[in-house]
mmCIF file of C-alpha atoms in Angstrom:
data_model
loop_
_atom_site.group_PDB
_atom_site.id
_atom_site.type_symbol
_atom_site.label_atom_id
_atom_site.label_comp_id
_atom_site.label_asym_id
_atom_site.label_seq_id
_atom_site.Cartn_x
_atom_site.Cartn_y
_atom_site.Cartn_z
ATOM 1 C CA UNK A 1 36.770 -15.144 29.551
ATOM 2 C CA UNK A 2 34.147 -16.986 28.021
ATOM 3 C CA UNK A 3 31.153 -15.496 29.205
ATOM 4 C CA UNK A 4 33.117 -11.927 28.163
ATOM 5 C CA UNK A 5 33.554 -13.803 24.637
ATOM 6 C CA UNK A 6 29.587 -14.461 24.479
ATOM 7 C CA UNK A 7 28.449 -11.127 25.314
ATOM 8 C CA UNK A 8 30.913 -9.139 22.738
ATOM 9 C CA UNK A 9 29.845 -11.894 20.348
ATOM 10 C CA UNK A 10 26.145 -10.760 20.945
ATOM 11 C CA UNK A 11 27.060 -6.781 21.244
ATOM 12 C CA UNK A 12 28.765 -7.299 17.835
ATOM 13 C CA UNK A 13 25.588 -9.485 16.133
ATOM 14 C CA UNK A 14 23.964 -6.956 17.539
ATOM 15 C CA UNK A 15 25.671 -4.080 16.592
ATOM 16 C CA UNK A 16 25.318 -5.643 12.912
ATOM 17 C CA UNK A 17 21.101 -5.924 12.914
ATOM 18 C CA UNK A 18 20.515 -2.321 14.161
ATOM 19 C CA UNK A 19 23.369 -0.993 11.595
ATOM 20 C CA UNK A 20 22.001 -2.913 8.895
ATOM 21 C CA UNK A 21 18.178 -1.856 10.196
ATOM 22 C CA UNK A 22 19.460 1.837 9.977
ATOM 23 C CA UNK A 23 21.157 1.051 6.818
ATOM 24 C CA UNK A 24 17.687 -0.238 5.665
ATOM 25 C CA UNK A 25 15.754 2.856 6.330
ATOM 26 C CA UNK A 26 17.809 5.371 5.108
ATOM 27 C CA UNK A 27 17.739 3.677 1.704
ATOM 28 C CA UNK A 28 14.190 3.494 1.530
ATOM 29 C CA UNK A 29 14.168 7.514 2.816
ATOM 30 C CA UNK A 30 16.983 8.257 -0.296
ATOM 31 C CA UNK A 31 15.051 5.953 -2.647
ATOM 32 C CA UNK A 32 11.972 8.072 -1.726
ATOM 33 C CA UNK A 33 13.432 11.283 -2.219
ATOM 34 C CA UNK A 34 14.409 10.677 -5.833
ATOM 35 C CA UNK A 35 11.570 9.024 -6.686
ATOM 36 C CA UNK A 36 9.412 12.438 -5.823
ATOM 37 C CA UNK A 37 11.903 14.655 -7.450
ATOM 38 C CA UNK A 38 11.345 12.347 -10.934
ATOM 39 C CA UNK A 39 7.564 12.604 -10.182
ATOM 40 C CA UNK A 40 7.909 16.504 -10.363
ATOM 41 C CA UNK A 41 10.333 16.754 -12.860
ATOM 42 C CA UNK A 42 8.597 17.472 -16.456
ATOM 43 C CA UNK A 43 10.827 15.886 -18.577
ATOM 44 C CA UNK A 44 9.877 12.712 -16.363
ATOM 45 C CA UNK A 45 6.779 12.730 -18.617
ATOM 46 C CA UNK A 46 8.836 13.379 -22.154
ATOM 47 C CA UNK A 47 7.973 11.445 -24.578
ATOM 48 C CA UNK A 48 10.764 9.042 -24.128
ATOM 49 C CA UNK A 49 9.521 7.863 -20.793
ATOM 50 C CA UNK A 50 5.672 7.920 -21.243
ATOM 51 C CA UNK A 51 5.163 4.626 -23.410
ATOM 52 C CA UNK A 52 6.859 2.955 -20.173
ATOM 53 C CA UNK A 53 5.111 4.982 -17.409
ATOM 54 C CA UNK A 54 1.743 4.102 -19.268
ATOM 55 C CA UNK A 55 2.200 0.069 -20.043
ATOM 56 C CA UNK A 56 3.344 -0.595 -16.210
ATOM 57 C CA UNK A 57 0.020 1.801 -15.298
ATOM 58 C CA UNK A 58 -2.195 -0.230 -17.711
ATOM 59 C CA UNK A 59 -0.538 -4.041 -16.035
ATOM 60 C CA UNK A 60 -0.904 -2.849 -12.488
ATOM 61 C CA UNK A 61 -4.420 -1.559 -12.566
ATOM 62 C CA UNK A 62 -6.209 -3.064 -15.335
ATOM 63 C CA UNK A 63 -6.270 -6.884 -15.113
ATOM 64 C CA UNK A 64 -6.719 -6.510 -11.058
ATOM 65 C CA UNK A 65 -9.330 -3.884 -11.162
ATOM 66 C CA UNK A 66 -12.669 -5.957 -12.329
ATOM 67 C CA UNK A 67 -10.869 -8.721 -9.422
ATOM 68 C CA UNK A 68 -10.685 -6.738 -6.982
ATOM 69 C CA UNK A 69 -13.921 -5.294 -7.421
ATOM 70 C CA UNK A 70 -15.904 -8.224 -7.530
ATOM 71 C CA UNK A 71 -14.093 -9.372 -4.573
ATOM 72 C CA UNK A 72 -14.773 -6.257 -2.612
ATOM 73 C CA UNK A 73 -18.698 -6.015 -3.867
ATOM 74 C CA UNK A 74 -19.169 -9.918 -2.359
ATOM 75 C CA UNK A 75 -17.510 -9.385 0.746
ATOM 76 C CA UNK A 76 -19.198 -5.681 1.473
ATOM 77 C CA UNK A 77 -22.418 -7.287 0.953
ATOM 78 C CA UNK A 78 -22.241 -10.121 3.396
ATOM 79 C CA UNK A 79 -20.415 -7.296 5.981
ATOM 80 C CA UNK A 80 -23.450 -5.484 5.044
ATOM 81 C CA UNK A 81 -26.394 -7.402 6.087
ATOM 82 C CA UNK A 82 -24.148 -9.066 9.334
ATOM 83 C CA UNK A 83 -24.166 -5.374 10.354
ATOM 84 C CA UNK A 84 -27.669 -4.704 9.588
ATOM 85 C CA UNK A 85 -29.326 -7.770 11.138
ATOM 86 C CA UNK A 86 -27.301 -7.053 14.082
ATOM 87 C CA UNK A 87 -28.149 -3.503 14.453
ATOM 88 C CA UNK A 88 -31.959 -4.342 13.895
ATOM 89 C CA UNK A 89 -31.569 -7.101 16.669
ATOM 90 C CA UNK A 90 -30.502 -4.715 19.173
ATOM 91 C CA UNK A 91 -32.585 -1.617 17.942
ATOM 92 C CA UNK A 92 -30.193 0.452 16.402
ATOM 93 C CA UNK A 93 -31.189 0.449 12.683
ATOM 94 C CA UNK A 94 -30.484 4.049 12.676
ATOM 95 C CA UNK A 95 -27.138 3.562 13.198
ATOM 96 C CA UNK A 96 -26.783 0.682 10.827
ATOM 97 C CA UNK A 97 -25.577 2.663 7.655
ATOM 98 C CA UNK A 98 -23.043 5.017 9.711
ATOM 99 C CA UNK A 99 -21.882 2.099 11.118
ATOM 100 C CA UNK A 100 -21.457 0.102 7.057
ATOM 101 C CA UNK A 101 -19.727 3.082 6.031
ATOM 102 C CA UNK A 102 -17.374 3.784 9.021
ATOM 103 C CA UNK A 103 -15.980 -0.187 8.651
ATOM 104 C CA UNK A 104 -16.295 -0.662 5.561
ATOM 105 C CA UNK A 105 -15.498 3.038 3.390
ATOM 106 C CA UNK A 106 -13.255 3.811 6.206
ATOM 107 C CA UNK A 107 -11.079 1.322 7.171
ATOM 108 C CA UNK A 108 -11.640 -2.474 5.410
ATOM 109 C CA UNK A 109 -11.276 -1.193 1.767
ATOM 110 C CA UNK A 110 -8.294 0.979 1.901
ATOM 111 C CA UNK A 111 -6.414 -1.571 3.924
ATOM 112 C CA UNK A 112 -7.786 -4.541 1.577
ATOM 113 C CA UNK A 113 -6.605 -2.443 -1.290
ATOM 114 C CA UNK A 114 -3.401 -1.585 -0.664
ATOM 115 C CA UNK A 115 -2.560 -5.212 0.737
ATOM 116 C CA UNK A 116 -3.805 -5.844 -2.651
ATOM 117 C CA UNK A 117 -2.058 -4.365 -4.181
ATOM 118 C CA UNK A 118 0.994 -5.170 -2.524
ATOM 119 C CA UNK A 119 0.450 -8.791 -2.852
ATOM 120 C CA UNK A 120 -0.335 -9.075 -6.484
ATOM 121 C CA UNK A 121 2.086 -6.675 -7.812
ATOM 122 C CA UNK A 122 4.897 -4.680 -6.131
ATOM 123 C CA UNK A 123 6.336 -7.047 -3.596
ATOM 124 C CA UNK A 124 6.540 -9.943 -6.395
ATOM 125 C CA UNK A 125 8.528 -6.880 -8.880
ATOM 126 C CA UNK A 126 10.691 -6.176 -5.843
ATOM 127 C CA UNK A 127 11.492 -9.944 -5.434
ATOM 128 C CA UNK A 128 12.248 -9.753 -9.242
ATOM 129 C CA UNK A 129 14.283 -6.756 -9.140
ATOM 130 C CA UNK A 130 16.522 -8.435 -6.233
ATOM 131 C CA UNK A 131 16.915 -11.484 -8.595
ATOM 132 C CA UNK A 132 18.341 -9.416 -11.532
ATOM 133 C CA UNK A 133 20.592 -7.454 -9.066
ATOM 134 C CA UNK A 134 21.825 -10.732 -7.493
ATOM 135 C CA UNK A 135 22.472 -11.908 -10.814
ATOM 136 C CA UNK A 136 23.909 -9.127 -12.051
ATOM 137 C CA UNK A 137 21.462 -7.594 -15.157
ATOM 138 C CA UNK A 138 20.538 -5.095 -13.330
ATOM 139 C CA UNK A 139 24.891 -3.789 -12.904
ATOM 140 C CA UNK A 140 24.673 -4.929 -16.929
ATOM 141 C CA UNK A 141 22.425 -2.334 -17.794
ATOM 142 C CA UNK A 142 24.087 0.192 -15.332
ATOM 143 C CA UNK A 143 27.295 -0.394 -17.548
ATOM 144 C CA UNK A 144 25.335 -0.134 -20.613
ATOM 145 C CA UNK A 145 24.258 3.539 -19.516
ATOM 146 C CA UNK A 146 21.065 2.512 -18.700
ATOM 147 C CA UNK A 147 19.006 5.014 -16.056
ATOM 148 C CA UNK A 148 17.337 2.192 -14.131
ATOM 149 C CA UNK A 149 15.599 4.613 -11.886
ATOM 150 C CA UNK A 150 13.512 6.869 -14.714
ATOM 151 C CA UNK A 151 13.518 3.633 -17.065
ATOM 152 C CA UNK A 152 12.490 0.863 -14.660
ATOM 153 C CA UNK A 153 11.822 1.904 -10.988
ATOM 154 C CA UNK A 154 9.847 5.102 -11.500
ATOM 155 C CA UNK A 155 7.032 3.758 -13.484
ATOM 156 C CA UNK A 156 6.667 0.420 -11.151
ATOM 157 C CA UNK A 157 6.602 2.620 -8.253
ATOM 158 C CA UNK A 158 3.918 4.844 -9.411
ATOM 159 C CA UNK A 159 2.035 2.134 -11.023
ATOM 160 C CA UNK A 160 1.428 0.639 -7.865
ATOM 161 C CA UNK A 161 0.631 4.086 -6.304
ATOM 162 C CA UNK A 162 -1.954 4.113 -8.969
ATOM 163 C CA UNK A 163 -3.337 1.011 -8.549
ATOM 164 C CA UNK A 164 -4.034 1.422 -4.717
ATOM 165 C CA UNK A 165 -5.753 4.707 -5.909
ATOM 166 C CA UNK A 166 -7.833 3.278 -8.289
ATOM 167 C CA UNK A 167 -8.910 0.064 -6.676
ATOM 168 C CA UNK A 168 -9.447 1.985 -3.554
ATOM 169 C CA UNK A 169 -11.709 4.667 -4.898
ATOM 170 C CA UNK A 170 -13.674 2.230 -6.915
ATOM 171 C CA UNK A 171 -14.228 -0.074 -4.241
ATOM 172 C CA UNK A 172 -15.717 2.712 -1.853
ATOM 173 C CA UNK A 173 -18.265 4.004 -4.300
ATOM 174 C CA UNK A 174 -19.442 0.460 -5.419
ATOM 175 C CA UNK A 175 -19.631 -0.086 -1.483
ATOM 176 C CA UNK A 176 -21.400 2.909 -0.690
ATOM 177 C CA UNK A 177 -23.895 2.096 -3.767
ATOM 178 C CA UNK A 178 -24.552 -1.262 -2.146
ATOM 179 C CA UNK A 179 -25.073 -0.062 0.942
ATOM 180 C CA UNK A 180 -27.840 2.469 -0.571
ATOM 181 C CA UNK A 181 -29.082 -0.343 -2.219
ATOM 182 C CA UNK A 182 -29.302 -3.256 0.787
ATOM 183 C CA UNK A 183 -30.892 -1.051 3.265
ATOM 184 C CA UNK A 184 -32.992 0.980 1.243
ATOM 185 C CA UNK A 185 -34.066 -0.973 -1.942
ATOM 186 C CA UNK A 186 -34.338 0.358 -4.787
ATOM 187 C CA UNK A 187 -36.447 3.078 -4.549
ATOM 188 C CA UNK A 188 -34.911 6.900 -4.717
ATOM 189 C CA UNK A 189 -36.944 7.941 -1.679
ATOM 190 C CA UNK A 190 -34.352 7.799 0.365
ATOM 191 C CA UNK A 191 -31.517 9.382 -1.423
ATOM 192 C CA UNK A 192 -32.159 12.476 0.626
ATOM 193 C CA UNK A 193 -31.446 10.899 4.215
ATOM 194 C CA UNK A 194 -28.926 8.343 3.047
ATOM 195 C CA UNK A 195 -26.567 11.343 1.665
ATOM 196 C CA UNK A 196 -27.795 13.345 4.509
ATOM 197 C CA UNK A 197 -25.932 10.305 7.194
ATOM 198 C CA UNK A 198 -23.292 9.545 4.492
ATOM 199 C CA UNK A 199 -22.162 13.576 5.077
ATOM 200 C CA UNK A 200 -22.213 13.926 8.731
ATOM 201 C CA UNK A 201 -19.871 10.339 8.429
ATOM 202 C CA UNK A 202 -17.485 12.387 6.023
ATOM 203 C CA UNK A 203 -16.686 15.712 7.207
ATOM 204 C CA UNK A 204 -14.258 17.542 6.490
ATOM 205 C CA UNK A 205 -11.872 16.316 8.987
ATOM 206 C CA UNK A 206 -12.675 11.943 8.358
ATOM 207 C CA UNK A 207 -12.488 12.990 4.451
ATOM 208 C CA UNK A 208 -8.961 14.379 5.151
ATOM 209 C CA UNK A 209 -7.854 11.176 7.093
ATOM 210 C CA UNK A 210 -9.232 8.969 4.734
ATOM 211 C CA UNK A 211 -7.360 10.804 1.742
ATOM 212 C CA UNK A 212 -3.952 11.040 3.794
ATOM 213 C CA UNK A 213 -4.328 7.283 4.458
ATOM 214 C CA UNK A 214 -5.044 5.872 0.877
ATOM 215 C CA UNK A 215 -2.212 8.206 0.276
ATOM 216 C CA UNK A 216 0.609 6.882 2.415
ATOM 217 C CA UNK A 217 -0.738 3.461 2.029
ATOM 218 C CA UNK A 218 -0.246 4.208 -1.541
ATOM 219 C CA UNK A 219 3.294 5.471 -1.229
ATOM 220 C CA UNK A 220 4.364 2.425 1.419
ATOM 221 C CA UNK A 221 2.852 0.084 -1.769
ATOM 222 C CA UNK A 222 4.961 1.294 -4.355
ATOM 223 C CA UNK A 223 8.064 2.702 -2.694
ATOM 224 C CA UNK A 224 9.057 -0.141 0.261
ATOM 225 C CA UNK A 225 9.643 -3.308 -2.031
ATOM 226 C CA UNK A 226 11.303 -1.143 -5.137
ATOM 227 C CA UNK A 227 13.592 0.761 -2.628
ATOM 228 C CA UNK A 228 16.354 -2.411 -1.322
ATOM 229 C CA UNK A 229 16.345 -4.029 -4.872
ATOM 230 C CA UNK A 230 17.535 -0.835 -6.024
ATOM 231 C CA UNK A 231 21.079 -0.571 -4.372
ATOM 232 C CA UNK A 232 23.694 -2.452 -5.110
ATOM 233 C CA UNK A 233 25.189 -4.466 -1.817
ATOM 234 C CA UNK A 234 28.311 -5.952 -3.217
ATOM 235 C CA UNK A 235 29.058 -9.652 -4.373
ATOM 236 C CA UNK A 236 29.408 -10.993 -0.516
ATOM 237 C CA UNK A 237 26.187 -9.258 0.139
ATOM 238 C CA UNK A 238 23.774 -10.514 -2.659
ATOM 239 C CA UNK A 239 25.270 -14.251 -1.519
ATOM 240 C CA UNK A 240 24.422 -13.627 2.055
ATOM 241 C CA UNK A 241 20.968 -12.576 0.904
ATOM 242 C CA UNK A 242 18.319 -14.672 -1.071
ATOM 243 C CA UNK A 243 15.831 -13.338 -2.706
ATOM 244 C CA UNK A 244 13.388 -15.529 -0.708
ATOM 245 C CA UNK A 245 14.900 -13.444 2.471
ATOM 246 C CA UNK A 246 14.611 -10.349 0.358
ATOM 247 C CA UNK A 247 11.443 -10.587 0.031
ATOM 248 C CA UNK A 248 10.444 -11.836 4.137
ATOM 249 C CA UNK A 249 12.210 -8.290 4.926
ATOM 250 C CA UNK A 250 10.011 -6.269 2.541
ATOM 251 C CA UNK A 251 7.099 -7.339 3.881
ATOM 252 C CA UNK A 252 7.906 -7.253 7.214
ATOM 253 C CA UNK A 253 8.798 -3.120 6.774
ATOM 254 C CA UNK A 254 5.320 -3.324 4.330
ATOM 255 C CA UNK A 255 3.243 -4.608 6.771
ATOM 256 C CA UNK A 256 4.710 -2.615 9.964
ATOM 257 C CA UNK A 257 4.450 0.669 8.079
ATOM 258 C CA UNK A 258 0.679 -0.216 7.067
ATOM 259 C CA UNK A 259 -0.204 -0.972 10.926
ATOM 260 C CA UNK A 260 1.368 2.377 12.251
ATOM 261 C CA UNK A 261 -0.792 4.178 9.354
ATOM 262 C CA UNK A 262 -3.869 2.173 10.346
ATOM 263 C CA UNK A 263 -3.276 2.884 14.035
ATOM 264 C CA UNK A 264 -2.499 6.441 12.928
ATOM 265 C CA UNK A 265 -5.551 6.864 11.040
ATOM 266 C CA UNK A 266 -8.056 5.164 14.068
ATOM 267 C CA UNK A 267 -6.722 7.679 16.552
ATOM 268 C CA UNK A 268 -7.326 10.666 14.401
ATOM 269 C CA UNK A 269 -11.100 9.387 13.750
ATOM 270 C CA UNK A 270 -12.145 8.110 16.990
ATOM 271 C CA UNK A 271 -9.854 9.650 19.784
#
C-alpha cells in the first residue's frame, strides 16, 4: 500500500510539471500570436501608441548600443589575431579571414547579442512585470480599462526585437571592418580579395541562415520573458510562485530555445 501510495504520489507530481510545462508553452505560442497580429495592425502605430513604442525603442537600444559595441570591437580583436597567429603557425593564412568571419560574423556576435540583450533588458522587465502581477497593479490597470498588451507589452517586446537587430548588425560590420583592418593594414589594396573571400563566406544560402537566426533569436529575446508575466494565474498561484522562480523559468525556456536555434543554424551551415 505504501509503495502504491509513492508511485501515484510521483504520477500525480508528475502529472502536475508536464501539465504546467504544456500550460507554459501554449501561453508563450498565444502570447506570440497576438503580439504579431498588433505588429501588423496599422492602428498599432496611431498616434496614441507611437510616443510609447518609440521611448521603450530609444531605452532598449540606445544606452546599450556604444556598450555593446565596444565590448564586441575588444573581444573580436583579440579572437582576431588568436586566429591569425594560429593559422600562420600552421600555414593556413589563406584561410585565416574565412575562418574570422565564419566564428565571429556567424555565430559569436548574434549569440553574444541576443544574450545581451536578454540579460540587460527583457528578462529583468519580465521579472518586473511578474512583480506588478503578483502584486496586483497590473489586475489594477486591467480594471481601470487599461490595454496592457498594446500599452505595455507590445512596445517592450519589440524593443528588445530591435535591440538584438541593431546591436547585432552593428557588431558584424565593425567586426568585419576590423578584420579588414588586422590582416590587411590599412592600405585599400586589398579591398578587392578581402570582399572577394568575404562573398564566397556569404552566399546566398549562409546570408539566409544568418538572417533567420538573428531573427528568431530576436523574437525568443523579446517574446519568452514578456509572455508568463502576462497571464494572470490566480491568488494561490502568484503565492506559489516568486518572482525570483519566475524569472529561473524564463531563462531556462530563453536559453533552451537559443541552443536549439544555434544547433539549428550549425547544421544548416556546415552539414
Amino acid at each position: 500500500m505504501i509503495s502504491q501510495a509513492m508511485l501515484f504520489s510521483v504520477l500525480r507530481r508528475l502529472h502536475r510539471s508536464a501539465m504546467a510545462w504544456l500550460r507554459g508553452w501554449w501561453r508563450l505560442l498565444h502570447f506570440a500570436v497576438l503580439i504579431f497580429s498588433l505588429a501588423l495592425s496599422p492602428s498599432t502605430y496611431g498616434r496614441a501608441g507611437r510616443p510609447a513604442l518609440a521611448r521603450q525603442l530609444v531605452l532598449a537600444t540606445a544606452p546599450n548600443l556604444m556598450w555593446f559595441t565596444v565590448l564586441s570591437a575588444l573581444i573580436s580583436l583579440v579572437l582576431i589575431r588568436i586566429v591569425v597567429v594560429t593559422a600562420l603557425s600552421y600555414g593556413l593564412s589563406r584561410y585565416a579571414l574565412e575562418m574570422v568571419v565564419r566564428v565571429l560574423v556567424l555565430e559569436l556576435i548574434p549569440l553574444t547579442a541576443a544574450l545581451f540583450v536578454a540579460l540587460r533588458i527583457t528578462l529583468p522587465d519580465g521579472i518586473e512585470f511578474a512583480q506588478m502581477r503578483a502584486s496586483g497593479a497590473l489586475d489594477a490597470l486591467q480594471r481601470q480599462g487599461a490595454d496592457l498588451l498594446h500599452r505595455e507589452f507590445f512596445p517592450r517586446v519589440a524593443a528588445g526585437v530591435f535591440a538584438v537587430w541593431m546591436l547585432a548588425a552593428v557588431s558584424c560590420v565593425l567586426t568585419l571592418v576590423l578584420a579588414y583592418l588586422s590582416i590587411y593594414g590599412f592600405t585599400p589594396w586589398a579591398l578587392q580579395g578581402y570582399t572577394r573571400v568575404v562573398g564566397q563566406v556569404f552566399n546566398p544560402a549562409v546570408s539566409l541562415i544568418l538572417a533567420l537566426k538573428i531573427g528568431f533569436f530576436s523574437f525568443a529575446v523579446g517574446l519568452i520573458p514578456m509572455a508568463s508575466s502576462f497571464y494572470a494565474d490566480g491568488a494561490a498561484g502568484r503565492r506559489q510562485r516568486l518572482p525570483g522562480t519566475h524569472g529561473l523559468s524564463d531563462m531556462l525556456r530563453l536559453f533552451s530555445v537559443i541552443l536549439l536555434i544555434e544547433i539549428a543554424s550549425l547544421m544548416g551551415n556546415y552539414y
